[in-house]
mmCIF file of C-alpha atoms and ligand atoms in Angstrom:
data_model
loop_
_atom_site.group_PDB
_atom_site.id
_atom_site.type_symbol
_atom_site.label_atom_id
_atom_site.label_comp_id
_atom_site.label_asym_id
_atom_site.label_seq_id
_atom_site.Cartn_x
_atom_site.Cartn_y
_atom_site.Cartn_z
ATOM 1 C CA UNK A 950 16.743 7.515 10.432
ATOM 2 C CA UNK A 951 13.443 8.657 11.086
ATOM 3 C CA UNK A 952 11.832 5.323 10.422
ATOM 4 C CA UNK A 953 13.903 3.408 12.938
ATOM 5 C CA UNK A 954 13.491 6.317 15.272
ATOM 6 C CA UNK A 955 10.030 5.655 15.070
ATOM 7 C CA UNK A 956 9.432 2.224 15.426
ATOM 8 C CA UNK A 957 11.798 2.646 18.567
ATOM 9 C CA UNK A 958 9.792 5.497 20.134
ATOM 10 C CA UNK A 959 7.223 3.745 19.538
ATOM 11 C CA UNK A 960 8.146 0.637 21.978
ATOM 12 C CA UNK A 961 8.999 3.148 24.537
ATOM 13 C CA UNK A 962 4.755 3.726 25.115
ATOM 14 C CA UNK A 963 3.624 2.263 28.084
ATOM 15 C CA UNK A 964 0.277 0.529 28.284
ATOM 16 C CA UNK A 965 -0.651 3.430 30.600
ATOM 17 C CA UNK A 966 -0.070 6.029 28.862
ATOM 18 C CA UNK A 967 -3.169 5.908 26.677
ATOM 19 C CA UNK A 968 -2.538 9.224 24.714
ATOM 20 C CA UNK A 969 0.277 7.886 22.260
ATOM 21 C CA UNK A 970 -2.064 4.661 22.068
ATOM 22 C CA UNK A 971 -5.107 6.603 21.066
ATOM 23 C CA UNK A 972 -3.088 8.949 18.825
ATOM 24 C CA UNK A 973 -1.455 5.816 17.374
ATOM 25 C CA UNK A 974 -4.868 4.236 16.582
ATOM 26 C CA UNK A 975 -6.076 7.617 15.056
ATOM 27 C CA UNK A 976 -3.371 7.536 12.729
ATOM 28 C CA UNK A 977 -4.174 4.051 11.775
ATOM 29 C CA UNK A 978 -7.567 4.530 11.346
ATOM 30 C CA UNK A 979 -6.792 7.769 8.568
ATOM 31 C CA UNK A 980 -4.082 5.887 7.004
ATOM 32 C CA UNK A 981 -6.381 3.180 6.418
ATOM 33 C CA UNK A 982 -9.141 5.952 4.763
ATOM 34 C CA UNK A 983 -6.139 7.583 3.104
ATOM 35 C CA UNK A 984 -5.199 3.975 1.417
ATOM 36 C CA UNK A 985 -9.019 3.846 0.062
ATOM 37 C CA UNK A 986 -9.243 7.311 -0.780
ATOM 38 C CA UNK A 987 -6.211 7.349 -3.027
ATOM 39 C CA UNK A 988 -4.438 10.277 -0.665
ATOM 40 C CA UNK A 989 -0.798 9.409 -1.254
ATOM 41 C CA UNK A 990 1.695 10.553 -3.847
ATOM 42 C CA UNK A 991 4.408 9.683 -4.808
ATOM 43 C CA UNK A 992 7.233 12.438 -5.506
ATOM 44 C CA UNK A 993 10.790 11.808 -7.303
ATOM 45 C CA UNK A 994 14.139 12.974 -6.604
ATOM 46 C CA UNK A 995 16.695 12.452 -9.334
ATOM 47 C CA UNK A 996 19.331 10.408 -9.061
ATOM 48 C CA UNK A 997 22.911 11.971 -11.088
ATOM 49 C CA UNK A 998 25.649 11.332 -12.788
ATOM 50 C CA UNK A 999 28.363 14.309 -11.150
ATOM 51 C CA UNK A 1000 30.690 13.859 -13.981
ATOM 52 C CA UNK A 1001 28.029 15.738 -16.420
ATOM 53 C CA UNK A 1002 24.666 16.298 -14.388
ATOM 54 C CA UNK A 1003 22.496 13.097 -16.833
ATOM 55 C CA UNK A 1004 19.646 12.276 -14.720
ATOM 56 C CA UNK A 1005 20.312 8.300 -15.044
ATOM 57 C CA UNK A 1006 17.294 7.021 -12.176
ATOM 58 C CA UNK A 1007 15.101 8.661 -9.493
ATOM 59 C CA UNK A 1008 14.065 7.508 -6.137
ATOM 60 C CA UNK A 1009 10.230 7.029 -5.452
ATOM 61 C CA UNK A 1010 9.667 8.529 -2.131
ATOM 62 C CA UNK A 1011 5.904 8.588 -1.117
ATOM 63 C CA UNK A 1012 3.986 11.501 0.041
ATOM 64 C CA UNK A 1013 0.650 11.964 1.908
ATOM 65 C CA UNK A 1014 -1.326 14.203 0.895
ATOM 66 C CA UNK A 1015 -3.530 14.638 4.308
ATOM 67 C CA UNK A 1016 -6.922 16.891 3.743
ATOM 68 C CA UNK A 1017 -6.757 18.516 6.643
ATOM 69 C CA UNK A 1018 -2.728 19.020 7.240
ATOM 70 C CA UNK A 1019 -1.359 19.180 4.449
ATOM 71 C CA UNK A 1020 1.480 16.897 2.799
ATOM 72 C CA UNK A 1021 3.188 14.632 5.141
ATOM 73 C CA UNK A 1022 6.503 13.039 4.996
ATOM 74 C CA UNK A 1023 7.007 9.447 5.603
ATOM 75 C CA UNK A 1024 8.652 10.037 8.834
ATOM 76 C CA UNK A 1025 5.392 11.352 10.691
ATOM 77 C CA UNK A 1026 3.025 8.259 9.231
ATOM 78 C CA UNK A 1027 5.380 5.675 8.218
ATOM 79 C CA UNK A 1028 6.053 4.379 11.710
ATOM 80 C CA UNK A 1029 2.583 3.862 12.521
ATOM 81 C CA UNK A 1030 2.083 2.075 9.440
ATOM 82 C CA UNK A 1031 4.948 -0.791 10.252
ATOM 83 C CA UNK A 1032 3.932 -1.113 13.433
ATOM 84 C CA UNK A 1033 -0.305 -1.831 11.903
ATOM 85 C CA UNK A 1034 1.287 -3.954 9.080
ATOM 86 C CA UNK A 1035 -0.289 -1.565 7.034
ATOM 87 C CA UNK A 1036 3.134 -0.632 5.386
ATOM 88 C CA UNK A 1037 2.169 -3.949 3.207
ATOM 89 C CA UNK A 1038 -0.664 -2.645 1.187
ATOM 90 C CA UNK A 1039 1.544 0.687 1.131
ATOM 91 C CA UNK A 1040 4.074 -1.077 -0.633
ATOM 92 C CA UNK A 1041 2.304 -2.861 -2.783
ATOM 93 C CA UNK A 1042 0.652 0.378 -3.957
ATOM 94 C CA UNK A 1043 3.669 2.190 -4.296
ATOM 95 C CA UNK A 1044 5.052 -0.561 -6.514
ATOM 96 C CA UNK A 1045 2.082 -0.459 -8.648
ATOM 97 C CA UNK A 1046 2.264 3.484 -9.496
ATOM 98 C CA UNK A 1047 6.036 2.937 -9.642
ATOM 99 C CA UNK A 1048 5.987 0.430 -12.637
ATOM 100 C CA UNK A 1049 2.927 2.514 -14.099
ATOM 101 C CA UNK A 1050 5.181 5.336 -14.256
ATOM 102 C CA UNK A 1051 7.799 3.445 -15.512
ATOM 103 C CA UNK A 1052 5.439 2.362 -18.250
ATOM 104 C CA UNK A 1053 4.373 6.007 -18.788
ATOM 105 C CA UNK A 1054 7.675 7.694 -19.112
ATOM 106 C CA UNK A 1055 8.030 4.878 -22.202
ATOM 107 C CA UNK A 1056 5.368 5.791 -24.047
ATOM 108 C CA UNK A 1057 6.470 9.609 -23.756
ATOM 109 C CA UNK A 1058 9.711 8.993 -25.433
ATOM 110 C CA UNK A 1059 11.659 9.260 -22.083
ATOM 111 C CA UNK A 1060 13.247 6.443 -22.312
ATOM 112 C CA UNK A 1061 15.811 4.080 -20.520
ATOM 113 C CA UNK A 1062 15.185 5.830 -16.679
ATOM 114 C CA UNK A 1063 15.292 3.654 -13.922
ATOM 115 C CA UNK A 1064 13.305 3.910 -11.029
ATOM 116 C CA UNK A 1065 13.859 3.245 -7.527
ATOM 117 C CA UNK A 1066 11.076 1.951 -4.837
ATOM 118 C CA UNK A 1067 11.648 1.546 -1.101
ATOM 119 C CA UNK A 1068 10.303 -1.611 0.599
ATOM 120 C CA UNK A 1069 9.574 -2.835 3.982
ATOM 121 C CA UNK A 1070 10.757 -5.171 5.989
ATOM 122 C CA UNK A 1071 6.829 -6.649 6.215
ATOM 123 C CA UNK A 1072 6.610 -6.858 2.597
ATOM 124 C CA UNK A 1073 9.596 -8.940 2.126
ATOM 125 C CA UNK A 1074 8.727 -11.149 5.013
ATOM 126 C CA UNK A 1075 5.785 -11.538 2.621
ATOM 127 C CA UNK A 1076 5.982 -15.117 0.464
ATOM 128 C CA UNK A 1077 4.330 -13.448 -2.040
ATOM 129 C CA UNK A 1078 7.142 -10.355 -3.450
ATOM 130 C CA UNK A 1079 8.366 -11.960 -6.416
ATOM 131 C CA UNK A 1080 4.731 -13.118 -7.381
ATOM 132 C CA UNK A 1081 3.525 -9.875 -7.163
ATOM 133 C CA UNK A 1082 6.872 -7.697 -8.752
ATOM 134 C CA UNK A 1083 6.037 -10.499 -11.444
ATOM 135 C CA UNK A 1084 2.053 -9.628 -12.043
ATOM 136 C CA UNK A 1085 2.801 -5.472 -12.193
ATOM 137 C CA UNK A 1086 5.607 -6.153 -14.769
ATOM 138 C CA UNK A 1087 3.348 -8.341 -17.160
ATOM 139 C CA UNK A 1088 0.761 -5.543 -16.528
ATOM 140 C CA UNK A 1089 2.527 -2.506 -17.073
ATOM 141 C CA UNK A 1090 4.987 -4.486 -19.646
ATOM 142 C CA UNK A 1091 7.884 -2.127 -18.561
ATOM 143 C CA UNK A 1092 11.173 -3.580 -18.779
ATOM 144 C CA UNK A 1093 12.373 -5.291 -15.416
ATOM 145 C CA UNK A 1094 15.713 -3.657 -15.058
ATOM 146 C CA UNK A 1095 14.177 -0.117 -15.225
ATOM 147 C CA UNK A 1096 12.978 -1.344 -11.719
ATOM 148 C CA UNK A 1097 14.869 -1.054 -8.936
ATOM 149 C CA UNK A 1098 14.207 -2.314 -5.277
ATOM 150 C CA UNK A 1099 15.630 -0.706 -2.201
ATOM 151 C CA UNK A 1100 15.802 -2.419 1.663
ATOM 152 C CA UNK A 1101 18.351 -1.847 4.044
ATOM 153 C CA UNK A 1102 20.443 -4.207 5.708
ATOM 154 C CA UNK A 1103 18.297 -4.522 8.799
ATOM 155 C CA UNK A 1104 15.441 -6.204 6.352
ATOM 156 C CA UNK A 1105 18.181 -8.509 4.629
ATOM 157 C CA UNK A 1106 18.902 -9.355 7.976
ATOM 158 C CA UNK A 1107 15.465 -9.726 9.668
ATOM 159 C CA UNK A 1108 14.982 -12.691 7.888
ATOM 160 C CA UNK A 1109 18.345 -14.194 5.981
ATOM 161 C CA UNK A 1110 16.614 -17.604 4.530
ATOM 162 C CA UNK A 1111 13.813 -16.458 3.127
ATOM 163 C CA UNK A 1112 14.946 -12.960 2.107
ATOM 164 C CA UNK A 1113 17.837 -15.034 -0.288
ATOM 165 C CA UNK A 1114 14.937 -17.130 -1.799
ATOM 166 C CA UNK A 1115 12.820 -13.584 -2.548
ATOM 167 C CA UNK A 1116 15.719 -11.625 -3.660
ATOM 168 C CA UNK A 1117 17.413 -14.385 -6.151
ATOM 169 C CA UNK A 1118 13.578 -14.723 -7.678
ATOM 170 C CA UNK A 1119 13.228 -11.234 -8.340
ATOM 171 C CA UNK A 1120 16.613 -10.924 -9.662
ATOM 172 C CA UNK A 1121 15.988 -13.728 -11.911
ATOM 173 C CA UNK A 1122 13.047 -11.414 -13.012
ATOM 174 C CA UNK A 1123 15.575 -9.089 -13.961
ATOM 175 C CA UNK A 1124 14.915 -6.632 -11.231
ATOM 176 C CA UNK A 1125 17.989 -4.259 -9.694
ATOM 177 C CA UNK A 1126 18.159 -5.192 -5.959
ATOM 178 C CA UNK A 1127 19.728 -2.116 -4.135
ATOM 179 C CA UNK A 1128 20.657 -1.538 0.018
ATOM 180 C CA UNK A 1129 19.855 1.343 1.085
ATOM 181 C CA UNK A 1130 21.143 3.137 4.132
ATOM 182 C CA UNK A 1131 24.449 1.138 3.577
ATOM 183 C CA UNK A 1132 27.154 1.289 6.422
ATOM 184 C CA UNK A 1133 24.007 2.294 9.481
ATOM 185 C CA UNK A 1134 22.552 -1.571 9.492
ATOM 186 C CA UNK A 1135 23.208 -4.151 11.956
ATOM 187 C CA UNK A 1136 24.634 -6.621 9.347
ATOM 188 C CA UNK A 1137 27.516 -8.783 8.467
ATOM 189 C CA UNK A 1138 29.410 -7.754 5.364
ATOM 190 C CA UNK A 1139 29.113 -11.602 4.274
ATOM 191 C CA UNK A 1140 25.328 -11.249 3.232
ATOM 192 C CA UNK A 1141 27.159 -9.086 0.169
ATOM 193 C CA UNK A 1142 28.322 -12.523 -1.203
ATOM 194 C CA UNK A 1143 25.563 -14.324 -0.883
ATOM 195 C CA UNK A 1144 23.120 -11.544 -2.001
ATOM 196 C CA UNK A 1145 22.473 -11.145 -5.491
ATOM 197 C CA UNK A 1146 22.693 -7.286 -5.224
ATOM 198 C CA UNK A 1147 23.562 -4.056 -7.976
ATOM 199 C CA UNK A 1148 23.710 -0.966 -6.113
ATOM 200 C CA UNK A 1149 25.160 0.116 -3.087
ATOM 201 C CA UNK A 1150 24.072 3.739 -1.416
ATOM 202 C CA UNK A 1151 26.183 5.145 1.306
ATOM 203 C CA UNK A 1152 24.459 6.105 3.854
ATOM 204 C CA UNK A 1153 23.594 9.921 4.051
ATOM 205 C CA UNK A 1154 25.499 10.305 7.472
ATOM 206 C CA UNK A 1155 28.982 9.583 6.114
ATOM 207 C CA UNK A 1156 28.090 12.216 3.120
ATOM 208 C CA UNK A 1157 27.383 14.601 6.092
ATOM 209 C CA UNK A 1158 30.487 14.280 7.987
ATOM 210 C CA UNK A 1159 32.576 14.044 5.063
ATOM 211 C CA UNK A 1160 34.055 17.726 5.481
ATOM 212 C CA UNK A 1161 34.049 17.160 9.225
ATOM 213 C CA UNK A 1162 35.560 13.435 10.110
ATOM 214 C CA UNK A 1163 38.212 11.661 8.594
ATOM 215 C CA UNK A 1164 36.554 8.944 9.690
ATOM 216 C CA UNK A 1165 33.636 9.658 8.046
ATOM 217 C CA UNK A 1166 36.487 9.543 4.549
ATOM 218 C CA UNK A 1167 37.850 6.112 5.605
ATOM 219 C CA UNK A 1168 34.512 4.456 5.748
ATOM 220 C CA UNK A 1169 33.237 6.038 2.313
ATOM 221 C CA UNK A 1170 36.666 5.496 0.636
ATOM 222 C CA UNK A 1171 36.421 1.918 2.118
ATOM 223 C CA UNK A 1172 32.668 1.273 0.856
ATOM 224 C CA UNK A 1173 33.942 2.376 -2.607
ATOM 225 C CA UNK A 1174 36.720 0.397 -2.585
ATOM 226 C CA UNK A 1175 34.739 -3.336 -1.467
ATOM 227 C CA UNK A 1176 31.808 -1.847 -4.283
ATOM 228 C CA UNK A 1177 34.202 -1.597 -7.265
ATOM 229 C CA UNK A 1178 35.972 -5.066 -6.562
ATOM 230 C CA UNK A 1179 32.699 -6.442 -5.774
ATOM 231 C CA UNK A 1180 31.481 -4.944 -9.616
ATOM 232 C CA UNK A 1181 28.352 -2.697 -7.515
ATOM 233 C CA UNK A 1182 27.267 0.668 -8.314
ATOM 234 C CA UNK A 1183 27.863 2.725 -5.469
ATOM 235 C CA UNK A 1184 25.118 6.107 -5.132
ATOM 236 C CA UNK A 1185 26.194 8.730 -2.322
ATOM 237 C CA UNK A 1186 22.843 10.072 -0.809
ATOM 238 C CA UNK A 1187 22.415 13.431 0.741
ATOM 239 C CA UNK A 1188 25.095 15.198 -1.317
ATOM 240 C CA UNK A 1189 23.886 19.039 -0.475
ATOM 241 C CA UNK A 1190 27.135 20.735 -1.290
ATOM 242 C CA UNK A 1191 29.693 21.377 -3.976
ATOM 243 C CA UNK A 1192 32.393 20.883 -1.577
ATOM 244 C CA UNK A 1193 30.744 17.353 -0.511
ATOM 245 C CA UNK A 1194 30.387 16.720 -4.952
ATOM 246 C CA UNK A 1195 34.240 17.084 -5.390
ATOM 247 C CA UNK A 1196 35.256 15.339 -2.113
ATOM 248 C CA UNK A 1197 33.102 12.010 -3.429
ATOM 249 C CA UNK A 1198 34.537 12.595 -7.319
ATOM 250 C CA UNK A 1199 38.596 12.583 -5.835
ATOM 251 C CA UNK A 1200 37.322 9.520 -4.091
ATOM 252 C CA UNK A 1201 36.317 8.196 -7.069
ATOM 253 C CA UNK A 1202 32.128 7.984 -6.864
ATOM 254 C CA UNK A 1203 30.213 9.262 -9.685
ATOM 255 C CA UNK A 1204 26.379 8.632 -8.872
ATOM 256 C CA UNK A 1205 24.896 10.627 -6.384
ATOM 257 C CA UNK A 1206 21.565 11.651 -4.929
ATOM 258 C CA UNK A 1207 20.976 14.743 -2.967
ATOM 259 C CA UNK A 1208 19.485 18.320 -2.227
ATOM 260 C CA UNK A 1209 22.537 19.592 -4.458
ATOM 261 C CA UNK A 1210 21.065 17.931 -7.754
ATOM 262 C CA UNK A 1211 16.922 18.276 -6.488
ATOM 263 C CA UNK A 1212 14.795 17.853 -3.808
ATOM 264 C CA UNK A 1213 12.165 14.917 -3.751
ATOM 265 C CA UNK A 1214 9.895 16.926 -6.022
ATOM 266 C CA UNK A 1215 6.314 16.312 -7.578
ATOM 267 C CA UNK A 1216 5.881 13.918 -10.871
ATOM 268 C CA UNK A 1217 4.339 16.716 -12.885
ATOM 269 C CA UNK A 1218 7.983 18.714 -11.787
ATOM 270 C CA UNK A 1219 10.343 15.821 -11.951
ATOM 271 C CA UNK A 1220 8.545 15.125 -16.388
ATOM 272 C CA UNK A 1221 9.403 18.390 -16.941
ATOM 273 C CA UNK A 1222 13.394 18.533 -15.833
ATOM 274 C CA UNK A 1223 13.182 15.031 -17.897
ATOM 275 C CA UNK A 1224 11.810 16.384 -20.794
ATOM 276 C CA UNK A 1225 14.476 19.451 -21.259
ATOM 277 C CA UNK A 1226 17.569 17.008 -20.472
ATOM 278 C CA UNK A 1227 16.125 14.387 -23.420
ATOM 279 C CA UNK A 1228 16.229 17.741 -25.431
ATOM 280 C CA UNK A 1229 19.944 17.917 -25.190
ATOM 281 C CA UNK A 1230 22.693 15.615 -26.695
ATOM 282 C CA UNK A 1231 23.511 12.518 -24.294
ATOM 283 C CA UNK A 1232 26.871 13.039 -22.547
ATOM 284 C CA UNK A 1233 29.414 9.937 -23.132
ATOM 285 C CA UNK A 1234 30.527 9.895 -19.582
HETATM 286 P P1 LIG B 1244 15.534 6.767 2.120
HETATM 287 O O1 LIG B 1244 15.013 5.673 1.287
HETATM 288 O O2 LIG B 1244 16.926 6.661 2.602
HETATM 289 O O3 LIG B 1244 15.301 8.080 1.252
HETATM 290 C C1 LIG B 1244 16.143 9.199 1.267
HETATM 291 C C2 LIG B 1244 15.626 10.260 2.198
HETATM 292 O O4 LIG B 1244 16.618 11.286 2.298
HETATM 293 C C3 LIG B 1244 14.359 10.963 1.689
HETATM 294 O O5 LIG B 1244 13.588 11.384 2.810
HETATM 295 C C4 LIG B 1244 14.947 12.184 0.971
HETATM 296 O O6 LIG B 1244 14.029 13.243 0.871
HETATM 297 C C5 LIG B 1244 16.081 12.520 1.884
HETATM 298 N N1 LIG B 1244 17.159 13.246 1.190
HETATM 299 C C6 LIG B 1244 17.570 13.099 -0.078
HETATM 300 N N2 LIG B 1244 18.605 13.927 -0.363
HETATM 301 C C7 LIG B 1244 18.857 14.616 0.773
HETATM 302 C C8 LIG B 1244 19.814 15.627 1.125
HETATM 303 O O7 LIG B 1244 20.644 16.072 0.319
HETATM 304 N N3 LIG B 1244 19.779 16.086 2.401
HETATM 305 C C9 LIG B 1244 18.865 15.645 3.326
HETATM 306 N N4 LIG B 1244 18.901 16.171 4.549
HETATM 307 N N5 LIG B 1244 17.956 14.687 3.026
HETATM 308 C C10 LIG B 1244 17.944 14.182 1.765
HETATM 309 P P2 LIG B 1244 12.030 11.098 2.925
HETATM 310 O O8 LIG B 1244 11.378 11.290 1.594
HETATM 311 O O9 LIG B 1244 11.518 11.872 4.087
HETATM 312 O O10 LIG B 1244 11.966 9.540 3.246
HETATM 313 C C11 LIG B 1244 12.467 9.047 4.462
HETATM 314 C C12 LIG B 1244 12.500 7.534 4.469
HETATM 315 O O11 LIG B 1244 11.177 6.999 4.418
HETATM 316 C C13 LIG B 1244 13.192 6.926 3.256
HETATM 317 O O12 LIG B 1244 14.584 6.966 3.427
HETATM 318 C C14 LIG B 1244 12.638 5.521 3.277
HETATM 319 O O13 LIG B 1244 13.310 4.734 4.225
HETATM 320 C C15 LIG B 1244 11.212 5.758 3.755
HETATM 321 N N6 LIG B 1244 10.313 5.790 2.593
HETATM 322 C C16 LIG B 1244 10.055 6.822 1.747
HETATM 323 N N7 LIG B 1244 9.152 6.459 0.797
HETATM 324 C C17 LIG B 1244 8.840 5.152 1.046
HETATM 325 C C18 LIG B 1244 7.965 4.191 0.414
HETATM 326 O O14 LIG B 1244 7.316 4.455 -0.601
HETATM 327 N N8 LIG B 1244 7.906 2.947 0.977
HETATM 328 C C19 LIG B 1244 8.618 2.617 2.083
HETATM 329 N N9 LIG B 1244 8.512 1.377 2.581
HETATM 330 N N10 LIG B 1244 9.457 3.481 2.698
HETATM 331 C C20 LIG B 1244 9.567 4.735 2.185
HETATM 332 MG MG1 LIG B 1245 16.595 6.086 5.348
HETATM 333 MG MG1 LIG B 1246 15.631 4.674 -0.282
HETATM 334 MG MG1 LIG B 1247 18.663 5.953 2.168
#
């Protein structure tokens, strides 16, 4: 995962190697400017049903739109911006476009889609999540479980007390709590009973190897397995081939994400596919 790559590489900088350190503080410095200056995007990837194609969700993934290089992926600035603590007021941003759009897509007759954010480790250490998931719901007056709030294992982990207290107050909000990255965290399965959590997504590696490993099939038919008796929604990410989309049906998982069904793409885009799929009759799958 390029994030945890990052943050590791990162640790590897010696004091006297000053390049990384300046380059690091460069970074920091335009992310900061790119915060004021309104220079990040957001862009959506759908998330499908496989048994009939229905676009049920999408995953906010943010974007920077850099004015002298171009769009940038979160792997080549998000790093820099957990390490600054900077990731916080990221977050909090990308949480308040999130329920805007959530808002937006209401008024434009497009209905019931739910919509997935990413959040940091830093924000959730914060004391003030809930308050603030709270404030942007009242604002935007979207309906909570259209919301849906992704960490990974190794945030859940980070800090067990306090993450319990955060999550159970934002699901009492009526927010969907999701783990992303599920089955690459350093975690004990036990959190999952103590967690009040909705979605599972297996991790894009498994996906990957699917065709390859048979233990890459044990582990995802075993993740299915403790999602179902545990009543979770289970979302395969990184499905990019049809093989991959009939060996996760036979095994019995229906919601995917992946190149296969769209790319991250642009909001403008992403309206558009929603529009011409409201156009058509709703499948009863
Ligand atoms: P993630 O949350 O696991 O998001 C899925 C990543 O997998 C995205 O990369 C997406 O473009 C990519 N992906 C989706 N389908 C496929 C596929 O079929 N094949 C392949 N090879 N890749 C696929 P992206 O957009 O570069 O984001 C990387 C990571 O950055 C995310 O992983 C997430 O951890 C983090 N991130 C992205 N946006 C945000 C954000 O707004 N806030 C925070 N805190 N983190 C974010
Ligand atoms: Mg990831
Ligand atoms: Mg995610
Ligand atoms: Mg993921």
């Amino acid at each position: 995962d390029a994030k945890t790559r990052g943050r590791d590489s990162f640790r590897k900088y010696h004091p006297a190697m000053d390049e990384p350190i300046q380059d690091h503080l460069i970074l920091e410095n335009d992310l900061r400017k790119a915060l004021k200056n309104d220079e990040f995007v957001l862009h959506l990837q759908p998330q499908v049903d496989m048994r009939s194609g229905w676009i049920f969700g999408a995953e906010a993934l943010i974007r920077w739109k850099h004015p002298q290089q171009g769009l940038k992926s979160p792997g080549s600035f998000l790093p820099v911006a957990i390490e600054s603590n900077l990731i916080i007021d990221i977050d909090r941003w990308v949480l308040g476009q999130a329920c805007d759009l959530i808002a937006r897509w209401r008024t434009a007759g497009l209905g019931d889609l739910r919509l997935s954010v990413n959040v940091s480790g830093q924000l959730f250490a914060h004391d003030n999540i809930a308050d603030l998931v709270a404030e942007l719901i009242l604002q935007s007056g979207i309906r909570p479980c259209q919301l849906e709030i992704e960490l990974t294992e190794n945030t859940i982990m980070q800090n067990n007390l306090k993450t319990v207290s955060h999550l159970s107050r934002l699901k009492n909000l009526g927010v969907q709590i999701a783990i992303d990255d599920f089955g690459t965290g350093y975690s004990s399965l036990s959190y999952l009973r103590n967690f009040p959590i909705d979605t599972l997504k297996i991790d894009r590696s498994f996906i990957r190897d699917l065709t390859e490993a048979p233990s890459a099939i044990a582990i995802t038919r075993a993740i299915i397995a403790l999602g179902e008796s545990l009543g979770l929604t289970i979302i395969c990410e990184g499905i990019e081939t049809p093989h991959q989309k009939e060996m996760l049906m036979d095994l019995g998982c229906h919601h995917a994400q992946g190149y296969l069904f769209g790319r991250p793409d642009t909001l403008e885009s992403f309206t558009r596919r929603l529009q011409r799929q409201q156009q058509q009759p709703a499948p009863f799958a």
